[in-house]
Amino acid sequence: MLVTGGTGFVGSRLVEALLDGGHHPIVLSRKPGCAVVPGKVWTVGDLDTIPGDARIDAIVNLAGEPIANGLWTAAKRQRIIASRISMIEACQKLAQRLVVPPQVFITASAIGWYGIRGDEALDETSDGADCFSREVCLAIEQAAQRVEATGLRTVCLRIGLVLDRAGGMLGRMLTPFRLGLGGPFGTGQHWMSWVHRDDLIRLIAHCIARPDISGPVNGTAPEPVRNREFTRSLGKALHRPAFIPVPVLPLKLALGQFAEELLLGGQRVLPRKAEQSGFAFHYPALDGALTAILPRR
């Protein structure tokens, strides 16, 4: 199994799970010396260094310029899109030169594909509304379609907000909430489509194992919640008040479109395709996911 971005928040957990399952991960990382499990994982800094006779059954692409670590300047936007397209193209080039081609290519897209939406329940057949997040996901999925056109089964995993205390959005929220400074963003009415990190790893494995799955697959739990409900549940799990709202205007002034799309906007996404294929979430509801993630005190 080749995992690009295998030392990241999702990738590192996937590599651990693959090792636990008796698989042999190859990790592409910008820091090839930072193996997830030293001595057990083959790490490379460039896909061109992988020989053509290597046996790779599946490619899971999780690499790309971080989208939530700074302002969306023109240069940042270009890096976000270009890094994802170039990595998909590099994976396609590798797959085509392998003597034994892989069986499946899975690439990370995101629920940003649907744009900023209201209360409408969205599945893989739903259309999207224009915004930068959708522009990024459209570019990803169009590049993935070119991979699929070569005959390689391709899955575009439209990933939601991945929850675990080790990082991601929840990791950044824990400190202010533990200090009793947490609360909803603005009115708190926008939807948050989330997924427990371990459920996402299981869904990736499910997509690898099921040859009948291809195209877009929503990587979200079946019970999305509004932002106000999310903050209330997080405060409850941490035994802290969570009623101090984050005002909208300062966020918009400081972060611009980044705030509008990632902090103040959302979409109500449902994992229809995953559930119809028989996938069962271990953590379908938010309270259960937070209880599993956050240690009891």
PDB file of C-alpha atoms in Angstrom:
ATOM      1  CA  MET A   1       0.000   0.000   0.000  1.00  0.00           C
ATOM      2  CA  LEU A   2       1.404   3.381  -1.005  1.00  0.00           C
ATOM      3  CA  VAL A   3       0.282   6.301   1.178  1.00  0.00           C
ATOM      4  CA  THR A   4       1.200   9.829   0.142  1.00  0.00           C
ATOM      5  CA  GLY A   5       1.109  12.268   3.034  1.00  0.00           C
ATOM      6  CA  GLY A   6       1.649   9.268   5.282  1.00  0.00           C
ATOM      7  CA  THR A   7       3.134  11.259   8.158  1.00  0.00           C
ATOM      8  CA  GLY A   8       0.165  13.644   8.387  1.00  0.00           C
ATOM      9  CA  PHE A   9      -2.835  13.671  10.710  1.00  0.00           C
ATOM     10  CA  VAL A  10      -4.855  11.107   8.756  1.00  0.00           C
ATOM     11  CA  GLY A  11      -1.995   9.398   6.934  1.00  0.00           C
ATOM     12  CA  SER A  12      -0.033   8.465  10.048  1.00  0.00           C
ATOM     13  CA  ARG A  13      -3.062   6.742  11.558  1.00  0.00           C
ATOM     14  CA  LEU A  14      -3.725   4.930   8.287  1.00  0.00           C
ATOM     15  CA  VAL A  15      -0.147   3.640   8.179  1.00  0.00           C
ATOM     16  CA  GLU A  16      -0.428   2.383  11.761  1.00  0.00           C
ATOM     17  CA  ALA A  17      -3.668   0.588  10.888  1.00  0.00           C
ATOM     18  CA  LEU A  18      -2.110  -0.972   7.791  1.00  0.00           C
ATOM     19  CA  LEU A  19       0.791  -2.284   9.850  1.00  0.00           C
ATOM     20  CA  ASP A  20      -1.618  -3.679  12.452  1.00  0.00           C
ATOM     21  CA  GLY A  21      -3.426  -5.477   9.629  1.00  0.00           C
ATOM     22  CA  GLY A  22      -0.252  -7.129   8.347  1.00  0.00           C
ATOM     23  CA  HIS A  23       0.149  -4.906   5.281  1.00  0.00           C
ATOM     24  CA  HIS A  24       3.350  -3.320   3.991  1.00  0.00           C
ATOM     25  CA  PRO A  25       3.025   0.471   3.713  1.00  0.00           C
ATOM     26  CA  ILE A  26       5.185   2.657   1.516  1.00  0.00           C
ATOM     27  CA  VAL A  27       5.042   6.269   2.667  1.00  0.00           C
ATOM     28  CA  LEU A  28       5.715   9.323   0.535  1.00  0.00           C
ATOM     29  CA  SER A  29       6.625  12.275   2.718  1.00  0.00           C
ATOM     30  CA  ARG A  30       8.403  15.589   2.341  1.00  0.00           C
ATOM     31  CA  LYS A  31      10.295  14.442   5.437  1.00  0.00           C
ATOM     32  CA  PRO A  32      11.277  10.880   4.450  1.00  0.00           C
ATOM     33  CA  GLY A  33      13.431  10.500   7.557  1.00  0.00           C
ATOM     34  CA  CYS A  34      10.333  10.814   9.752  1.00  0.00           C
ATOM     35  CA  ALA A  35       9.026   7.278   9.392  1.00  0.00           C
ATOM     36  CA  VAL A  36       5.802   6.568  11.264  1.00  0.00           C
ATOM     37  CA  VAL A  37       7.262   3.313  12.593  1.00  0.00           C
ATOM     38  CA  PRO A  38      11.054   3.296  12.081  1.00  0.00           C
ATOM     39  CA  GLY A  39      12.346   0.095  10.519  1.00  0.00           C
ATOM     40  CA  LYS A  40       8.896  -1.141   9.442  1.00  0.00           C
ATOM     41  CA  VAL A  41       7.854   1.443   6.862  1.00  0.00           C
ATOM     42  CA  TRP A  42       9.587   2.198   3.583  1.00  0.00           C
ATOM     43  CA  THR A  43       9.599   5.990   3.280  1.00  0.00           C
ATOM     44  CA  VAL A  44      10.448   7.839   0.078  1.00  0.00           C
ATOM     45  CA  GLY A  45      10.752  11.501  -0.773  1.00  0.00           C
ATOM     46  CA  ASP A  46       9.968  11.076  -4.478  1.00  0.00           C
ATOM     47  CA  LEU A  47       7.744   8.581  -6.284  1.00  0.00           C
ATOM     48  CA  ASP A  48      10.322   8.337  -9.062  1.00  0.00           C
ATOM     49  CA  THR A  49      12.571   6.402  -6.668  1.00  0.00           C
ATOM     50  CA  ILE A  50      10.077   3.524  -6.501  1.00  0.00           C
ATOM     51  CA  PRO A  51      11.207   0.841  -8.995  1.00  0.00           C
ATOM     52  CA  GLY A  52       8.845  -0.354 -11.699  1.00  0.00           C
ATOM     53  CA  ASP A  53       8.836  -3.917 -10.359  1.00  0.00           C
ATOM     54  CA  ALA A  54       7.584  -2.837  -6.911  1.00  0.00           C
ATOM     55  CA  ARG A  55       4.329  -4.494  -5.858  1.00  0.00           C
ATOM     56  CA  ILE A  56       1.742  -1.846  -4.931  1.00  0.00           C
ATOM     57  CA  ASP A  57      -1.848  -3.044  -4.596  1.00  0.00           C
ATOM     58  CA  ALA A  58      -3.391   0.307  -3.680  1.00  0.00           C
ATOM     59  CA  ILE A  59      -2.429   3.987  -3.749  1.00  0.00           C
ATOM     60  CA  VAL A  60      -3.978   6.293  -1.150  1.00  0.00           C
ATOM     61  CA  ASN A  61      -3.251   9.942  -1.858  1.00  0.00           C
ATOM     62  CA  LEU A  62      -3.555  12.246   1.166  1.00  0.00           C
ATOM     63  CA  ALA A  63      -0.875  14.782   0.242  1.00  0.00           C
ATOM     64  CA  GLY A  64      -1.273  18.451  -0.500  1.00  0.00           C
ATOM     65  CA  GLU A  65      -0.579  21.988   0.679  1.00  0.00           C
ATOM     66  CA  PRO A  66      -2.439  22.510   4.004  1.00  0.00           C
ATOM     67  CA  ILE A  67      -5.645  24.431   3.437  1.00  0.00           C
ATOM     68  CA  ALA A  68      -6.334  25.661   6.980  1.00  0.00           C
ATOM     69  CA  ASN A  69      -2.997  27.025   8.159  1.00  0.00           C
ATOM     70  CA  GLY A  70      -3.062  30.575   6.851  1.00  0.00           C
ATOM     71  CA  LEU A  71      -4.735  33.290   4.817  1.00  0.00           C
ATOM     72  CA  TRP A  72      -5.912  32.404   1.340  1.00  0.00           C
ATOM     73  CA  THR A  73      -3.648  34.770  -0.536  1.00  0.00           C
ATOM     74  CA  ALA A  74      -3.383  34.409  -4.304  1.00  0.00           C
ATOM     75  CA  ALA A  75      -0.096  32.529  -3.877  1.00  0.00           C
ATOM     76  CA  LYS A  76      -1.560  30.268  -1.183  1.00  0.00           C
ATOM     77  CA  ARG A  77      -4.558  29.407  -3.364  1.00  0.00           C
ATOM     78  CA  GLN A  78      -2.279  28.520  -6.237  1.00  0.00           C
ATOM     79  CA  ARG A  79      -0.169  26.249  -4.014  1.00  0.00           C
ATOM     80  CA  ILE A  80      -3.262  24.528  -2.598  1.00  0.00           C
ATOM     81  CA  ILE A  81      -4.540  23.584  -6.045  1.00  0.00           C
ATOM     82  CA  ALA A  82      -1.199  22.971  -7.789  1.00  0.00           C
ATOM     83  CA  SER A  83       0.121  20.677  -5.032  1.00  0.00           C
ATOM     84  CA  ARG A  84      -2.926  18.431  -5.274  1.00  0.00           C
ATOM     85  CA  ILE A  85      -2.971  18.236  -9.056  1.00  0.00           C
ATOM     86  CA  SER A  86       0.750  17.543  -9.314  1.00  0.00           C
ATOM     87  CA  MET A  87       0.518  14.744  -6.723  1.00  0.00           C
ATOM     88  CA  ILE A  88      -2.384  13.051  -8.506  1.00  0.00           C
ATOM     89  CA  GLU A  89      -0.448  13.276 -11.774  1.00  0.00           C
ATOM     90  CA  ALA A  90       2.650  11.804 -10.082  1.00  0.00           C
ATOM     91  CA  CYS A  91       0.563   8.904  -8.741  1.00  0.00           C
ATOM     92  CA  GLN A  92      -0.848   8.313 -12.227  1.00  0.00           C
ATOM     93  CA  LYS A  93       2.649   8.302 -13.715  1.00  0.00           C
ATOM     94  CA  LEU A  94       3.791   5.766 -11.111  1.00  0.00           C
ATOM     95  CA  ALA A  95       0.770   3.518 -11.662  1.00  0.00           C
ATOM     96  CA  GLN A  96       1.393   3.464 -15.413  1.00  0.00           C
ATOM     97  CA  ARG A  97       5.040   2.438 -15.124  1.00  0.00           C
ATOM     98  CA  LEU A  98       4.538  -0.342 -12.570  1.00  0.00           C
ATOM     99  CA  VAL A  99       4.898  -3.794 -14.102  1.00  0.00           C
ATOM    100  CA  VAL A 100       1.922  -4.966 -12.039  1.00  0.00           C
ATOM    101  CA  PRO A 101      -0.531  -2.042 -11.876  1.00  0.00           C
ATOM    102  CA  PRO A 102      -2.330  -1.203  -8.621  1.00  0.00           C
ATOM    103  CA  GLN A 103      -5.914  -2.284  -8.153  1.00  0.00           C
ATOM    104  CA  VAL A 104      -7.265   1.018  -6.856  1.00  0.00           C
ATOM    105  CA  PHE A 105      -6.384   4.702  -6.500  1.00  0.00           C
ATOM    106  CA  ILE A 106      -8.015   6.598  -3.633  1.00  0.00           C
ATOM    107  CA  THR A 107      -7.521  10.344  -3.400  1.00  0.00           C
ATOM    108  CA  ALA A 108      -8.601  12.817  -0.756  1.00  0.00           C
ATOM    109  CA  SER A 109     -11.183  15.332  -1.883  1.00  0.00           C
ATOM    110  CA  ALA A 110     -13.410  17.167   0.608  1.00  0.00           C
ATOM    111  CA  ILE A 111     -16.988  18.113   1.375  1.00  0.00           C
ATOM    112  CA  GLY A 112     -16.041  21.575   0.152  1.00  0.00           C
ATOM    113  CA  TRP A 113     -17.054  20.098  -3.223  1.00  0.00           C
ATOM    114  CA  TYR A 114     -20.661  20.983  -2.292  1.00  0.00           C
ATOM    115  CA  GLY A 115     -19.839  24.614  -1.535  1.00  0.00           C
ATOM    116  CA  ILE A 116     -21.536  26.584   1.228  1.00  0.00           C
ATOM    117  CA  ARG A 117     -25.062  25.224   1.597  1.00  0.00           C
ATOM    118  CA  GLY A 118     -28.064  25.605   3.853  1.00  0.00           C
ATOM    119  CA  ASP A 119     -30.124  22.875   5.475  1.00  0.00           C
ATOM    120  CA  GLU A 120     -30.405  20.644   2.404  1.00  0.00           C
ATOM    121  CA  ALA A 121     -29.201  17.074   3.004  1.00  0.00           C
ATOM    122  CA  LEU A 122     -26.456  16.337   0.475  1.00  0.00           C
ATOM    123  CA  ASP A 123     -25.244  13.018  -0.896  1.00  0.00           C
ATOM    124  CA  GLU A 124     -22.835  12.043  -3.664  1.00  0.00           C
ATOM    125  CA  THR A 125     -25.407  12.889  -6.357  1.00  0.00           C
ATOM    126  CA  SER A 126     -25.892  16.484  -5.140  1.00  0.00           C
ATOM    127  CA  ASP A 127     -24.559  19.475  -7.032  1.00  0.00           C
ATOM    128  CA  GLY A 128     -22.373  22.211  -5.554  1.00  0.00           C
ATOM    129  CA  ALA A 129     -22.281  25.998  -5.110  1.00  0.00           C
ATOM    130  CA  ASP A 130     -19.308  28.012  -6.326  1.00  0.00           C
ATOM    131  CA  CYS A 131     -16.626  28.984  -3.810  1.00  0.00           C
ATOM    132  CA  PHE A 132     -12.875  28.439  -3.438  1.00  0.00           C
ATOM    133  CA  SER A 133     -13.268  25.155  -1.542  1.00  0.00           C
ATOM    134  CA  ARG A 134     -15.371  23.815  -4.404  1.00  0.00           C
ATOM    135  CA  GLU A 135     -12.810  25.060  -6.928  1.00  0.00           C
ATOM    136  CA  VAL A 136     -10.124  23.036  -5.154  1.00  0.00           C
ATOM    137  CA  CYS A 137     -12.271  19.887  -5.009  1.00  0.00           C
ATOM    138  CA  LEU A 138     -13.353  20.224  -8.639  1.00  0.00           C
ATOM    139  CA  ALA A 139      -9.702  20.381  -9.673  1.00  0.00           C
ATOM    140  CA  ILE A 140      -8.941  17.284  -7.572  1.00  0.00           C
ATOM    141  CA  GLU A 141     -11.815  15.252  -8.949  1.00  0.00           C
ATOM    142  CA  GLN A 142     -11.201  16.282 -12.550  1.00  0.00           C
ATOM    143  CA  ALA A 143      -7.577  15.132 -12.194  1.00  0.00           C
ATOM    144  CA  ALA A 144      -8.829  11.896 -10.604  1.00  0.00           C
ATOM    145  CA  GLN A 145     -11.141  11.319 -13.568  1.00  0.00           C
ATOM    146  CA  ARG A 146      -8.087  11.379 -15.834  1.00  0.00           C
ATOM    147  CA  VAL A 147      -6.602   8.611 -13.692  1.00  0.00           C
ATOM    148  CA  GLU A 148      -9.834   6.646 -13.913  1.00  0.00           C
ATOM    149  CA  ALA A 149      -9.789   7.035 -17.711  1.00  0.00           C
ATOM    150  CA  THR A 150      -6.628   4.894 -17.785  1.00  0.00           C
ATOM    151  CA  GLY A 151      -8.644   1.947 -16.405  1.00  0.00           C
ATOM    152  CA  LEU A 152      -7.572   2.222 -12.770  1.00  0.00           C
ATOM    153  CA  ARG A 153     -10.465   2.060 -10.292  1.00  0.00           C
ATOM    154  CA  THR A 154     -10.576   5.475  -8.658  1.00  0.00           C
ATOM    155  CA  VAL A 155     -12.294   6.733  -5.513  1.00  0.00           C
ATOM    156  CA  CYS A 156     -12.594  10.411  -4.553  1.00  0.00           C
ATOM    157  CA  LEU A 157     -13.115  10.513  -0.794  1.00  0.00           C
ATOM    158  CA  ARG A 158     -14.992  13.701   0.093  1.00  0.00           C
ATOM    159  CA  ILE A 159     -13.705  14.058   3.622  1.00  0.00           C
ATOM    160  CA  GLY A 160     -15.482  16.062   6.311  1.00  0.00           C
ATOM    161  CA  LEU A 161     -14.128  17.489   9.565  1.00  0.00           C
ATOM    162  CA  VAL A 162     -11.889  14.738  10.935  1.00  0.00           C
ATOM    163  CA  LEU A 163     -12.070  14.447  14.715  1.00  0.00           C
ATOM    164  CA  ASP A 164      -9.303  13.293  17.030  1.00  0.00           C
ATOM    165  CA  ARG A 165      -7.489  14.999  19.870  1.00  0.00           C
ATOM    166  CA  ALA A 166      -4.146  14.428  18.099  1.00  0.00           C
ATOM    167  CA  GLY A 167      -4.769  17.223  15.598  1.00  0.00           C
ATOM    168  CA  GLY A 168      -7.120  18.692  13.049  1.00  0.00           C
ATOM    169  CA  MET A 169      -9.897  21.105  13.919  1.00  0.00           C
ATOM    170  CA  LEU A 170     -10.735  19.429  17.246  1.00  0.00           C
ATOM    171  CA  GLY A 171      -7.098  19.476  18.342  1.00  0.00           C
ATOM    172  CA  ARG A 172      -7.021  23.254  17.826  1.00  0.00           C
ATOM    173  CA  MET A 173     -10.289  23.769  19.714  1.00  0.00           C
ATOM    174  CA  LEU A 174      -9.384  21.865  22.864  1.00  0.00           C
ATOM    175  CA  THR A 175      -7.290  24.513  24.627  1.00  0.00           C
ATOM    176  CA  PRO A 176      -9.812  27.378  24.525  1.00  0.00           C
ATOM    177  CA  PHE A 177     -12.656  25.021  25.413  1.00  0.00           C
ATOM    178  CA  ARG A 178     -10.723  23.590  28.347  1.00  0.00           C
ATOM    179  CA  LEU A 179     -10.217  27.165  29.556  1.00  0.00           C
ATOM    180  CA  GLY A 180     -13.964  27.753  29.417  1.00  0.00           C
ATOM    181  CA  LEU A 181     -13.615  30.139  26.475  1.00  0.00           C
ATOM    182  CA  GLY A 182     -15.370  28.022  23.862  1.00  0.00           C
ATOM    183  CA  GLY A 183     -18.593  28.747  22.073  1.00  0.00           C
ATOM    184  CA  PRO A 184     -20.367  28.787  18.736  1.00  0.00           C
ATOM    185  CA  PHE A 185     -19.065  30.615  15.705  1.00  0.00           C
ATOM    186  CA  GLY A 186     -21.466  33.454  14.918  1.00  0.00           C
ATOM    187  CA  THR A 187     -25.058  32.250  15.219  1.00  0.00           C
ATOM    188  CA  GLY A 188     -23.890  28.621  15.302  1.00  0.00           C
ATOM    189  CA  GLN A 189     -26.583  27.607  12.815  1.00  0.00           C
ATOM    190  CA  HIS A 190     -24.307  26.322  10.051  1.00  0.00           C
ATOM    191  CA  TRP A 191     -23.861  22.581   9.655  1.00  0.00           C
ATOM    192  CA  MET A 192     -20.711  20.639  10.539  1.00  0.00           C
ATOM    193  CA  SER A 193     -20.241  17.311   8.766  1.00  0.00           C
ATOM    194  CA  TRP A 194     -17.668  15.450  10.817  1.00  0.00           C
ATOM    195  CA  VAL A 195     -16.124  11.988  11.056  1.00  0.00           C
ATOM    196  CA  HIS A 196     -14.117  10.201  13.750  1.00  0.00           C
ATOM    197  CA  ARG A 197     -10.590   9.659  12.473  1.00  0.00           C
ATOM    198  CA  ASP A 198     -10.724   5.895  13.051  1.00  0.00           C
ATOM    199  CA  ASP A 199     -13.990   5.611  11.118  1.00  0.00           C
ATOM    200  CA  LEU A 200     -12.357   7.454   8.221  1.00  0.00           C
ATOM    201  CA  ILE A 201      -9.444   4.986   8.297  1.00  0.00           C
ATOM    202  CA  ARG A 202     -11.912   2.092   8.270  1.00  0.00           C
ATOM    203  CA  LEU A 203     -13.768   3.678   5.348  1.00  0.00           C
ATOM    204  CA  ILE A 204     -10.530   3.956   3.363  1.00  0.00           C
ATOM    205  CA  ALA A 205      -9.885   0.257   3.992  1.00  0.00           C
ATOM    206  CA  HIS A 206     -13.481  -0.503   2.996  1.00  0.00           C
ATOM    207  CA  CYS A 207     -13.039   1.335  -0.314  1.00  0.00           C
ATOM    208  CA  ILE A 208      -9.801  -0.543  -0.989  1.00  0.00           C
ATOM    209  CA  ALA A 209     -11.412  -3.914  -0.317  1.00  0.00           C
ATOM    210  CA  ARG A 210     -14.612  -3.355  -2.315  1.00  0.00           C
ATOM    211  CA  PRO A 211     -14.014  -3.481  -6.084  1.00  0.00           C
ATOM    212  CA  ASP A 212     -17.557  -2.249  -6.709  1.00  0.00           C
ATOM    213  CA  ILE A 213     -16.876   1.158  -5.124  1.00  0.00           C
ATOM    214  CA  SER A 214     -15.643   3.976  -7.357  1.00  0.00           C
ATOM    215  CA  GLY A 215     -16.183   7.681  -7.916  1.00  0.00           C
ATOM    216  CA  PRO A 216     -17.108  10.107  -5.122  1.00  0.00           C
ATOM    217  CA  VAL A 217     -17.657   8.758  -1.604  1.00  0.00           C
ATOM    218  CA  ASN A 218     -18.611  11.027   1.297  1.00  0.00           C
ATOM    219  CA  GLY A 219     -16.258  10.533   4.249  1.00  0.00           C
ATOM    220  CA  THR A 220     -18.592  11.858   6.936  1.00  0.00           C
ATOM    221  CA  ALA A 221     -20.558  10.391   9.829  1.00  0.00           C
ATOM    222  CA  PRO A 222     -24.297   9.853   9.248  1.00  0.00           C
ATOM    223  CA  GLU A 223     -25.331  12.434  11.875  1.00  0.00           C
ATOM    224  CA  PRO A 224     -24.005  15.910  11.023  1.00  0.00           C
ATOM    225  CA  VAL A 225     -24.757  18.635  13.565  1.00  0.00           C
ATOM    226  CA  ARG A 226     -25.076  22.387  13.650  1.00  0.00           C
ATOM    227  CA  ASN A 227     -22.119  24.357  14.992  1.00  0.00           C
ATOM    228  CA  ARG A 228     -24.047  25.312  18.124  1.00  0.00           C
ATOM    229  CA  GLU A 229     -24.740  21.646  18.888  1.00  0.00           C
ATOM    230  CA  PHE A 230     -21.126  20.728  18.208  1.00  0.00           C
ATOM    231  CA  THR A 231     -19.779  23.308  20.669  1.00  0.00           C
ATOM    232  CA  ARG A 232     -22.359  22.316  23.261  1.00  0.00           C
ATOM    233  CA  SER A 233     -21.358  18.647  22.976  1.00  0.00           C
ATOM    234  CA  LEU A 234     -17.658  19.488  23.180  1.00  0.00           C
ATOM    235  CA  GLY A 235     -18.192  21.605  26.290  1.00  0.00           C
ATOM    236  CA  LYS A 236     -20.182  18.781  27.853  1.00  0.00           C
ATOM    237  CA  ALA A 237     -17.458  16.230  27.077  1.00  0.00           C
ATOM    238  CA  LEU A 238     -14.858  18.509  28.670  1.00  0.00           C
ATOM    239  CA  HIS A 239     -17.126  19.493  31.601  1.00  0.00           C
ATOM    240  CA  ARG A 240     -16.710  23.147  30.685  1.00  0.00           C
ATOM    241  CA  PRO A 241     -19.144  25.910  29.742  1.00  0.00           C
ATOM    242  CA  ALA A 242     -19.300  26.634  26.016  1.00  0.00           C
ATOM    243  CA  PHE A 243     -21.554  29.654  25.585  1.00  0.00           C
ATOM    244  CA  ILE A 244     -19.185  32.471  24.580  1.00  0.00           C
ATOM    245  CA  PRO A 245     -19.928  33.119  20.888  1.00  0.00           C
ATOM    246  CA  VAL A 246     -17.105  33.970  18.515  1.00  0.00           C
ATOM    247  CA  PRO A 247     -18.174  37.213  16.770  1.00  0.00           C
ATOM    248  CA  VAL A 248     -18.467  37.107  12.996  1.00  0.00           C
ATOM    249  CA  LEU A 249     -17.057  40.509  12.007  1.00  0.00           C
ATOM    250  CA  PRO A 250     -13.548  40.099  13.503  1.00  0.00           C
ATOM    251  CA  LEU A 251     -13.244  36.672  11.890  1.00  0.00           C
ATOM    252  CA  LYS A 252     -14.206  38.030   8.482  1.00  0.00           C
ATOM    253  CA  LEU A 253     -11.914  41.047   8.827  1.00  0.00           C
ATOM    254  CA  ALA A 254      -8.959  38.924   9.929  1.00  0.00           C
ATOM    255  CA  LEU A 255      -9.394  35.842   7.749  1.00  0.00           C
ATOM    256  CA  GLY A 256     -11.658  36.883   4.875  1.00  0.00           C
ATOM    257  CA  GLN A 257     -13.001  34.091   2.685  1.00  0.00           C
ATOM    258  CA  PHE A 258     -11.148  31.484   4.768  1.00  0.00           C
ATOM    259  CA  ALA A 259     -13.422  32.355   7.712  1.00  0.00           C
ATOM    260  CA  GLU A 260     -16.567  32.493   5.585  1.00  0.00           C
ATOM    261  CA  GLU A 261     -16.025  29.041   4.103  1.00  0.00           C
ATOM    262  CA  LEU A 262     -14.295  27.038   6.849  1.00  0.00           C
ATOM    263  CA  LEU A 263     -15.475  28.654  10.083  1.00  0.00           C
ATOM    264  CA  LEU A 264     -18.837  30.274   9.370  1.00  0.00           C
ATOM    265  CA  GLY A 265     -20.176  28.196   6.486  1.00  0.00           C
ATOM    266  CA  GLY A 266     -20.928  24.532   6.136  1.00  0.00           C
ATOM    267  CA  GLN A 267     -22.918  21.792   4.515  1.00  0.00           C
ATOM    268  CA  ARG A 268     -25.112  18.934   5.703  1.00  0.00           C
ATOM    269  CA  VAL A 269     -23.454  15.909   4.092  1.00  0.00           C
ATOM    270  CA  LEU A 270     -24.637  12.310   4.394  1.00  0.00           C
ATOM    271  CA  PRO A 271     -22.584   9.153   3.627  1.00  0.00           C
ATOM    272  CA  ARG A 272     -25.159   7.491   1.375  1.00  0.00           C
ATOM    273  CA  LYS A 273     -22.698   5.579  -0.786  1.00  0.00           C
ATOM    274  CA  ALA A 274     -20.721   4.210   2.170  1.00  0.00           C
ATOM    275  CA  GLU A 275     -23.835   3.017   3.981  1.00  0.00           C
ATOM    276  CA  GLN A 276     -25.401   1.533   0.841  1.00  0.00           C
ATOM    277  CA  SER A 277     -22.213  -0.500   0.339  1.00  0.00           C
ATOM    278  CA  GLY A 278     -22.574  -1.984   3.826  1.00  0.00           C
ATOM    279  CA  PHE A 279     -20.139   0.217   5.750  1.00  0.00           C
ATOM    280  CA  ALA A 280     -21.080   0.606   9.429  1.00  0.00           C
ATOM    281  CA  PHE A 281     -19.768   3.561  11.420  1.00  0.00           C
ATOM    282  CA  HIS A 282     -18.448   2.826  14.877  1.00  0.00           C
ATOM    283  CA  TYR A 283     -19.160   6.442  15.824  1.00  0.00           C
ATOM    284  CA  PRO A 284     -22.323   7.612  14.040  1.00  0.00           C
ATOM    285  CA  ALA A 285     -23.241  10.207  16.703  1.00  0.00           C
ATOM    286  CA  LEU A 286     -21.131  13.107  17.951  1.00  0.00           C
ATOM    287  CA  ASP A 287     -21.483  12.505  21.697  1.00  0.00           C
ATOM    288  CA  GLY A 288     -20.204   8.943  21.336  1.00  0.00           C
ATOM    289  CA  ALA A 289     -17.298  10.063  19.169  1.00  0.00           C
ATOM    290  CA  LEU A 290     -16.222  12.763  21.638  1.00  0.00           C
ATOM    291  CA  THR A 291     -16.530  10.345  24.567  1.00  0.00           C
ATOM    292  CA  ALA A 292     -14.180   7.952  22.770  1.00  0.00           C
ATOM    293  CA  ILE A 293     -11.735  10.681  21.796  1.00  0.00           C
ATOM    294  CA  LEU A 294     -11.453  12.665  25.016  1.00  0.00           C
ATOM    295  CA  PRO A 295      -9.976  11.000  28.124  1.00  0.00           C
ATOM    296  CA  ARG A 296     -12.114  10.900  31.227  1.00  0.00           C
ATOM    297  CA  ARG A 297     -10.872  12.933  34.149  1.00  0.00           C
TER     298      ARG A 297
END
